[in-house]
Coordinates of C-alpha atoms in Angstrom, one line a residue:
X1 CA -37.7 57.0 54.2
X2 CA -35.1 58.6 52.3
X3 CA -34.2 61.8 53.0
X4 CA -32.2 63.7 50.7
X5 CA -29.6 66.9 51.2
X6 CA -26.3 66.7 53.9
X7 CA -28.3 64.3 56.5
X8 CA -27.0 61.1 56.3
X9 CA -29.4 58.1 55.6
X10 CA -29.4 56.9 59.3
X11 CA -32.5 55.0 58.7
X12 CA -31.2 52.4 55.9
X13 CA -30.3 49.6 57.4
X14 CA -26.8 47.9 57.3
X15 CA -27.4 44.9 55.7
X16 CA -30.6 43.3 54.0
X17 CA -32.3 41.4 56.6
X18 CA -34.8 39.3 54.7
X19 CA -31.9 38.6 52.8
X20 CA -30.1 37.5 55.7
X21 CA -32.8 35.4 57.2
X22 CA -34.5 33.9 53.9
X23 CA -30.5 32.3 53.7
X24 CA -30.5 31.3 57.6
X25 CA -33.7 29.8 56.9
X26 CA -32.6 27.5 53.6
X27 CA -29.3 26.5 55.7
X28 CA -31.7 25.7 59.1
X29 CA -34.2 23.8 56.7
X30 CA -30.7 22.0 54.9
X31 CA -29.3 20.6 58.2
X32 CA -32.8 18.9 59.2
X33 CA -32.8 17.4 55.9
X34 CA -29.6 16.1 55.4
X35 CA -30.1 14.5 58.8
X36 CA -33.2 12.9 57.8
X37 CA -32.2 11.8 54.1
X38 CA -28.7 10.6 55.5
X39 CA -29.8 8.7 58.5
X40 CA -30.7 5.0 57.6
X41 CA -28.2 5.6 54.9
X42 CA -25.3 6.2 57.3
X43 CA -26.5 3.6 59.9
X44 CA -26.4 1.1 57.4
X45 CA -22.6 2.1 56.0
X46 CA -20.3 -0.7 56.9
X47 CA -17.6 2.8 56.9
X48 CA -19.8 5.2 59.2
X49 CA -22.2 3.2 61.4
X50 CA -23.2 5.7 63.0
X51 CA -25.9 7.5 62.1
X52 CA -25.0 11.4 63.0
X53 CA -22.0 11.0 60.4
X54 CA -23.4 13.1 57.6
X55 CA -24.8 15.5 59.8
X56 CA -21.7 15.8 61.7
X57 CA -20.1 16.4 58.6
X58 CA -22.6 18.9 57.1
X59 CA -22.3 20.8 60.4
X60 CA -18.3 21.1 60.1
X61 CA -18.9 21.7 56.1
X62 CA -21.2 25.0 57.0
X63 CA -19.1 25.7 60.0
X64 CA -16.1 26.2 57.6
X65 CA -18.6 28.0 55.1
X66 CA -19.8 30.5 57.4
X67 CA -16.6 31.4 58.3
X68 CA -14.9 31.9 54.8
X69 CA -18.5 33.3 54.2
X70 CA -17.7 36.5 56.4
X71 CA -14.0 36.8 55.6
X72 CA -15.4 37.4 52.5
X73 CA -17.7 39.9 53.1
X74 CA -14.8 41.6 54.8
X75 CA -13.4 42.1 51.6
X76 CA -13.9 45.0 49.7
X77 CA -15.6 44.4 46.4
X78 CA -12.8 46.3 44.2
X79 CA -10.4 43.9 45.6
X80 CA -12.7 41.1 44.1
X81 CA -12.8 43.2 40.8
X82 CA -8.8 43.5 41.0
X83 CA -8.2 40.3 41.1
X84 CA -11.1 38.4 39.3
X85 CA -8.7 37.7 36.6
X86 CA -5.9 36.3 39.0
X87 CA -9.1 33.9 40.4
X88 CA -10.1 32.3 36.8
X89 CA -6.9 31.1 36.5
X90 CA -6.3 29.8 39.5
X91 CA -10.1 28.0 38.3
X92 CA -8.2 26.4 35.5
X93 CA -5.5 25.6 37.0
X94 CA -7.6 23.4 39.5
X95 CA -9.9 22.3 36.5
X96 CA -6.2 21.0 35.2
X97 CA -5.2 19.4 38.8
X98 CA -8.0 17.3 39.1
X99 CA -7.6 15.8 35.7
X100 CA -3.8 14.4 36.6
X101 CA -3.7 10.6 38.1
X102 CA -3.0 10.4 41.5
X103 CA -5.0 14.1 42.3
X104 CA -7.9 13.8 41.3
X105 CA -10.4 11.7 42.8
X106 CA -12.4 9.3 40.9
X107 CA -15.8 9.0 42.1
X108 CA -18.5 6.9 40.5
X109 CA -16.7 7.2 37.2
X110 CA -15.7 10.8 37.2
X111 CA -12.6 12.4 38.1
X112 CA -14.3 16.0 40.4
X113 CA -12.4 16.1 43.2
X114 CA -9.1 17.2 44.8
X115 CA -8.9 15.3 48.3
X116 CA -7.6 18.1 50.6
X117 CA -8.1 15.8 54.1
X118 CA -10.5 17.7 55.6
X119 CA -12.6 18.1 52.5
X120 CA -12.8 17.0 48.8
X121 CA -12.2 20.5 46.9
X122 CA -14.4 20.1 43.4
X123 CA -12.8 23.0 41.1
X124 CA -15.7 23.2 39.4
X125 CA -17.7 24.9 42.2
X126 CA -14.4 27.1 42.9
X127 CA -15.2 28.4 38.8
X128 CA -18.7 29.2 39.2
X129 CA -17.8 31.8 41.8
X130 CA -14.7 32.6 39.2
X131 CA -16.8 32.5 36.2
X132 CA -19.1 34.8 37.3
X133 CA -16.1 37.4 38.9
X134 CA -14.5 37.4 36.0
X135 CA -17.5 37.3 33.1
X136 CA -18.2 40.5 35.2
X137 CA -14.8 42.4 35.5
X138 CA -14.5 41.5 31.2
X139 CA -18.2 42.9 30.5
X140 CA -17.4 46.3 32.2
X141 CA -14.0 46.6 31.1
X142 CA -15.1 45.3 27.7
X143 CA -18.3 47.7 27.2
X144 CA -17.8 49.6 24.7
X145 CA -16.6 46.5 22.5
X146 CA -19.4 44.4 22.8
X147 CA -20.6 45.1 19.4
X148 CA -17.9 43.5 18.1
X149 CA -17.3 39.9 17.7
X150 CA -13.2 40.2 17.2
X151 CA -12.4 42.3 20.5
X152 CA -15.9 42.0 22.7
X153 CA -17.1 38.6 22.5
X154 CA -13.9 36.3 20.6
X155 CA -12.0 36.2 23.6
X156 CA -14.4 35.6 26.2
X157 CA -15.8 32.3 23.8
X158 CA -12.3 31.6 23.2
X159 CA -12.1 31.4 27.7
X160 CA -15.4 29.4 27.4
X161 CA -14.4 26.8 25.0
X162 CA -11.4 26.1 27.5
X163 CA -13.3 25.9 30.7
X164 CA -15.8 24.0 28.6
X165 CA -13.1 21.6 27.4
X166 CA -11.6 20.8 31.2
X167 CA -15.2 20.4 32.6
X168 CA -15.9 17.6 30.1
X169 CA -12.6 15.6 30.5
X170 CA -14.4 15.4 34.0
X171 CA -16.7 14.8 32.9
X172 CA -19.2 17.6 34.3
X173 CA -22.0 18.5 32.0
X174 CA -24.0 20.0 34.7
X175 CA -21.4 22.5 36.1
X176 CA -20.5 23.5 32.1
X177 CA -24.3 24.6 31.6
X178 CA -24.1 26.6 34.9
X179 CA -20.9 28.2 34.3
X180 CA -22.2 29.0 30.7
X181 CA -25.5 30.2 31.7
X182 CA -23.8 32.6 33.8
X183 CA -21.1 33.6 30.9
X184 CA -24.4 34.1 28.4
X185 CA -25.9 36.0 31.5
X186 CA -23.5 38.5 32.1
X187 CA -22.9 39.4 28.4
X188 CA -26.7 39.7 28.2
X189 CA -27.2 41.8 30.8
X190 CA -23.8 43.8 30.1
X191 CA -25.2 45.2 26.6
X192 CA -24.1 42.6 24.0
X193 CA -24.7 43.6 20.2
X194 CA -28.5 41.3 20.0
X195 CA -27.0 39.7 17.0
X196 CA -23.8 38.2 18.1
X197 CA -25.9 37.1 21.9
X198 CA -28.5 35.3 19.4
X199 CA -25.8 33.8 17.5
X200 CA -24.3 32.7 20.6
X201 CA -27.6 31.2 21.7
X202 CA -27.6 29.8 18.8
X203 CA -24.3 28.2 18.6
X204 CA -24.7 27.3 22.4
X205 CA -27.8 24.9 21.9
X206 CA -26.5 23.4 18.6
X207 CA -23.2 22.1 20.5
X208 CA -24.8 20.6 23.5
X209 CA -26.7 19.0 21.4
X210 CA -24.2 17.6 19.0
X211 CA -22.6 17.0 22.6
X212 CA -25.0 15.1 23.8
X213 CA -25.5 12.9 20.5
X214 CA -22.0 12.1 20.7
X215 CA -21.9 10.5 23.8
X216 CA -23.6 6.9 24.2
X217 CA -23.1 8.4 28.5
X218 CA -24.7 11.7 28.1
X219 CA -27.4 10.3 25.3
X220 CA -28.4 7.1 27.5
X221 CA -29.1 9.7 30.5
X222 CA -31.4 12.1 28.0
X223 CA -33.3 8.8 27.0
X224 CA -33.4 7.7 30.1
X225 CA -35.1 10.9 31.8
X226 CA -37.5 11.0 28.9
X227 CA -39.3 7.8 29.8
X228 CA -38.0 6.3 33.1
X229 CA -40.0 4.0 33.4
X230 CA -38.8 2.2 30.2
X231 CA -36.1 0.8 32.2
X232 CA -37.2 0.9 36.2
X233 CA -34.3 -0.6 37.7
X234 CA -31.7 0.7 34.9
X235 CA -31.3 3.9 33.3
X236 CA -34.8 5.2 34.8
X237 CA -34.0 3.9 38.4
X238 CA -33.2 7.0 40.5
X239 CA -35.5 9.4 38.9
X240 CA -38.4 6.6 38.5
X241 CA -38.1 6.2 42.9
X242 CA -37.3 10.1 42.8
X243 CA -40.8 10.9 41.3
X244 CA -42.4 8.4 43.6
X245 CA -40.7 9.8 46.3
X246 CA -42.5 13.1 45.3
X247 CA -45.8 11.4 44.3
X248 CA -46.4 10.0 48.3
X249 CA -45.8 13.6 49.3
X250 CA -49.0 14.7 48.1
X251 CA -50.1 18.4 49.4
X252 CA -48.6 18.2 53.0
X253 CA -46.6 15.6 52.9
X254 CA -45.9 12.0 55.2
X255 CA -44.5 14.3 57.7
X256 CA -40.4 14.6 58.8
X257 CA -38.8 11.7 59.1
X258 CA -41.6 9.2 57.1
X259 CA -39.8 9.1 53.6
X260 CA -39.6 5.2 52.5
X261 CA -37.0 6.2 49.6
X262 CA -34.5 7.1 51.4
X263 CA -34.3 3.6 52.6
X264 CA -31.8 2.7 50.3
X265 CA -34.1 2.8 47.4
X266 CA -33.3 6.3 45.9
X267 CA -29.1 6.7 45.1
X268 CA -27.7 10.4 46.6
X269 CA -30.6 10.9 48.9
X270 CA -29.0 13.6 51.0
X271 CA -27.0 14.9 47.9
X272 CA -28.6 15.2 44.1
X273 CA -31.7 14.0 45.1
X274 CA -32.5 15.6 48.7
X275 CA -35.1 17.9 47.1
X276 CA -37.1 14.6 46.5
X277 CA -36.9 13.5 50.2
X278 CA -37.9 16.9 51.0
X279 CA -41.2 16.6 49.2
X280 CA -42.0 13.2 50.4
X281 CA -41.8 14.7 53.5
X282 CA -43.1 17.7 53.3
X283 CA -45.2 17.1 50.1
X284 CA -46.4 19.9 47.3
X285 CA -46.3 23.2 50.3
X286 CA -42.4 22.0 51.3
X287 CA -41.9 22.5 47.9
X288 CA -43.8 25.6 47.2
X289 CA -42.0 26.9 50.2
X290 CA -38.5 25.5 49.6
X291 CA -39.0 27.4 45.7
X292 CA -39.9 30.7 47.3
X293 CA -37.1 31.0 49.3
X294 CA -35.3 30.5 45.8
X295 CA -37.1 33.0 44.1
X296 CA -37.1 35.2 47.4
X297 CA -33.2 35.0 47.1
X298 CA -32.7 35.2 43.6
X299 CA -34.7 38.4 43.3
X300 CA -33.1 40.7 45.9
X301 CA -29.7 39.3 44.1
X302 CA -31.5 41.2 40.6
X303 CA -32.8 44.2 42.5
X304 CA -29.1 45.1 44.5
X305 CA -27.6 44.9 40.8
X306 CA -30.5 47.8 39.8
X307 CA -29.5 49.5 43.0
X308 CA -25.9 49.1 41.9
X309 CA -26.6 50.3 38.8
X310 CA -27.9 53.1 40.2
X311 CA -25.1 54.2 41.8
X312 CA -22.9 53.8 38.8
X313 CA -21.2 50.6 40.3
X314 CA -21.5 48.8 37.0
X315 CA -19.4 45.4 38.5
X316 CA -20.4 44.9 41.2
X317 CA -24.5 45.0 39.4
X318 CA -23.3 42.3 37.1
X319 CA -21.6 40.6 40.1
X320 CA -24.9 40.7 42.2
X321 CA -27.1 39.6 39.0
X322 CA -24.3 36.6 38.2
X323 CA -24.7 35.2 41.7
X324 CA -28.8 35.5 41.0
X325 CA -28.1 33.9 37.9
X326 CA -25.6 31.1 39.3
X327 CA -27.9 30.1 42.4
X328 CA -31.1 30.2 40.1
X329 CA -30.1 28.5 37.5
X330 CA -28.9 25.7 39.5
X331 CA -31.4 25.6 41.0
X332 CA -33.5 25.4 38.4
X333 CA -31.4 22.7 37.1
X334 CA -31.6 20.1 40.9
X335 CA -35.4 20.7 40.9
X336 CA -36.0 19.9 37.4
X337 CA -33.9 16.5 37.2
X338 CA -35.9 15.8 40.6
X339 CA -39.0 16.0 39.2
X340 CA -38.6 14.1 35.6
X341 CA -38.4 17.8 33.7
X342 CA -34.4 17.6 32.6
X343 CA -31.8 14.4 32.8
X344 CA -29.5 13.8 35.5
X345 CA -27.0 16.2 35.6
X346 CA -25.5 15.9 38.8
X347 CA -26.1 19.1 40.5
X348 CA -26.6 19.6 44.1
X349 CA -29.4 22.0 45.4
X350 CA -27.2 25.1 46.4
X351 CA -27.2 25.9 49.6
X352 CA -29.3 22.5 50.6
X353 CA -27.8 19.0 48.9
X354 CA -24.9 17.6 51.2
X355 CA -21.6 18.4 49.8
X356 CA -18.6 20.4 51.7
X357 CA -17.7 22.1 48.2
X358 CA -20.8 23.6 47.1
X359 CA -21.4 24.1 50.4
X360 CA -18.4 26.3 50.9
X361 CA -18.3 28.0 47.5
X362 CA -22.6 29.0 48.1
X363 CA -21.8 31.1 51.4
X364 CA -19.1 32.7 49.9
X365 CA -21.1 33.5 46.5
X366 CA -24.1 35.0 49.1
X367 CA -21.0 36.6 51.1
X368 CA -19.9 38.3 48.2
X369 CA -24.1 39.6 47.4
X370 CA -24.4 40.8 51.0
X371 CA -21.2 42.6 50.3
X372 CA -22.8 44.3 47.1
X373 CA -25.5 45.3 49.1
X374 CA -23.4 46.9 52.4
X375 CA -21.3 48.9 50.3
X376 CA -24.6 50.3 48.2
X377 CA -26.1 50.9 51.5
X378 CA -22.6 52.7 53.0
X379 CA -22.6 54.9 49.7
X380 CA -26.5 55.8 50.3
X381 CA -26.0 57.1 53.9
X382 CA -22.5 59.2 53.1
X383 CA -19.9 56.9 54.0
X384 CA -17.2 56.0 50.9
X385 CA -16.1 52.4 50.5

């Protein structure tokens, strides 16, 4: 119960416990499923020959991410706002560096990683986080100009053109879709003129279509997604085995560790296609629980944003909702790819898939979300932040 007046809101918990438990449960499931999905591959790989190889690395990545998240939680959101522009520039510099031969590391034909010895940094993950902070700050600063194409919309559009060009050079079409979703979502929530937004949406749809048609690689992926059984041993191989895994799971799955598709049939079983392994081992029920956890986190992010807006903390409101958009859109894309609803994009499942950069930035993002909520609660209890 909230008591108004001189009394402070002592009954209000210092942090969102339900959100914290949902995040903890996702990370716990991640540890179990990364080990389950990677055990056969780790044992059979001549370079590792250790069934715990990916589990150990995942624990290290998660530990680094939790420490970084703890540090990020200590930073007041006004500091994030102050340096959001500089962080966005750092993201652009990293996107440039990854394209330089000798600095950027090529994996499966894509130059997306910078080796830091301990882990391979993926600049696109940094850019997703930077886009949330920068787009939120831009929208708040330009709120009185969002009705103007030249002064309100054009500068953000130009920034996204530069980011899009660099991401397509890697290429990383999936990250581009997430970044554009974040930027467009925050402009919409910030109150951009609906005519401008509608025009932007049409332009984005046309641009995406042209990008797909102009690239044989992307066109091949789209055609393969539409009918994976047309070439099940070629362009449809990955998706067809993902669908087989999901189909084998039925209602309750074959049990933990019982997946057959992870035994060298399904590529990227512990990264991009970990959802298919979860579906095979825990069935439709397991997938519903997982989707429910993501839905709960996204809902809490938007609720925290609404509470921030009530307290006239407009930047914090957009940051919280932007983080919700990021998590929700990327989870939607990954789940859609695994189920054959969307073409393969190379996006990990947030807070779940194996991967150092993704886990690191996801945990920092969730720490910032918790920080926004923490500051809201302190204000409601009568403290300054």
